[in-house]
C-alpha positions as MATLAB code, in Angstrom:
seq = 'XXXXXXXXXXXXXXXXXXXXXXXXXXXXXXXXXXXXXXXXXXXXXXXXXXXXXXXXXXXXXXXXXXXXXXXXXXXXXXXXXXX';
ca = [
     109.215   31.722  162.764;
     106.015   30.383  163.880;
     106.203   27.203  161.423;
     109.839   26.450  162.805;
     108.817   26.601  166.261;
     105.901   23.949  164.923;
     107.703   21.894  163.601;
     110.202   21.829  166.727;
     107.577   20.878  168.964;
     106.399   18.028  166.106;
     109.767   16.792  165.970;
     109.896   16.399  169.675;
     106.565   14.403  170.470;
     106.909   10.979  171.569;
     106.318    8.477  168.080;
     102.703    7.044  168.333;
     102.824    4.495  165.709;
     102.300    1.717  167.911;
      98.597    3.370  169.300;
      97.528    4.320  165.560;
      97.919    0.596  165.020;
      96.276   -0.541  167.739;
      93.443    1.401  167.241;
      90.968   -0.668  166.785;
      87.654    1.483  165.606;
      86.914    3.787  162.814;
      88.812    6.456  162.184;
      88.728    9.537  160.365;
      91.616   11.763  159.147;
      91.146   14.742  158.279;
      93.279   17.750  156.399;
      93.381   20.491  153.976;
      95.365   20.364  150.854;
      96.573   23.301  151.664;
      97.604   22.899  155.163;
     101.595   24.081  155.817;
     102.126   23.051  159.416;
     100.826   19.346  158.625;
     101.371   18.384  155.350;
      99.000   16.235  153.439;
     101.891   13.493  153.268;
     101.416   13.503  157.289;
      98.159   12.646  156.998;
      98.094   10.182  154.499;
     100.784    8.374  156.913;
      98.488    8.426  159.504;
      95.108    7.122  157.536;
      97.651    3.988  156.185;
      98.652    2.995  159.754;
      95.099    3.012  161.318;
      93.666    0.199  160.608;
      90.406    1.113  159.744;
      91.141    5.111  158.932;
      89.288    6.981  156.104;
      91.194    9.908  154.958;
      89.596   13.146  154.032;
      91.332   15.749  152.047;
      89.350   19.307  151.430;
      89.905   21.109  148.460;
      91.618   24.470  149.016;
      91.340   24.385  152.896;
      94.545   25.260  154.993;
      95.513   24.505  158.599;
      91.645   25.500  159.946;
      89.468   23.164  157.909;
      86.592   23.412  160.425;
      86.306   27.241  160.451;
      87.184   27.199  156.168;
      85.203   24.319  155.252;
      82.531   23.947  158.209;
      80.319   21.741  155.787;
      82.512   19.550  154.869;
      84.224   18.834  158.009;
      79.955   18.016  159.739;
      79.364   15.589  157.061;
      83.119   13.724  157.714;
      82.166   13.296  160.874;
      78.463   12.349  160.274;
      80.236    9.337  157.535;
      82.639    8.617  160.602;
      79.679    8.132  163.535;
      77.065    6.114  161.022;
      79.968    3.746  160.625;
];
């Protein structure tokens, strides 16, 4: 029930396609191939729309990549801010 009500509330938001393009800086996108309530495909959309957007997939992280994968997700964002 939880995932439905997600995905209700994602359905709803307001399309931002036109900001992700006009972003302008580098960007970093972040997910967990295992993450059910935003799918990888999601993310990938997101990454090819930024202009300058690095995608980040972790390996066998969920939803929570910071708590899972707190490593991993520090040295993203150190790549991200010695860009």
């Amino acid at each position: 029930a939880r995932i439905r009500v997600a995905a209700n509330a994602r359905d709803q938001r307001v399309d931002g396609e036109a900001a992700l393009r006009a972003f302008d800086r580098p960007a970093l996108v972040l997910c967990g191939e295992n993450d059910a309530l935003t799918p990888r495909a999601d993310h990938e959309e997101m990454a090819r729309i930024l202009p300058m957007a690095r995608l980040v997939v972790l390996p066998g992280c969920g939803h929570m990549t910071p708590l899972e994968d707190p490593h991993a997700v520090a040295e993203a964002l150190r790549a991200l801010l010695s860009a």
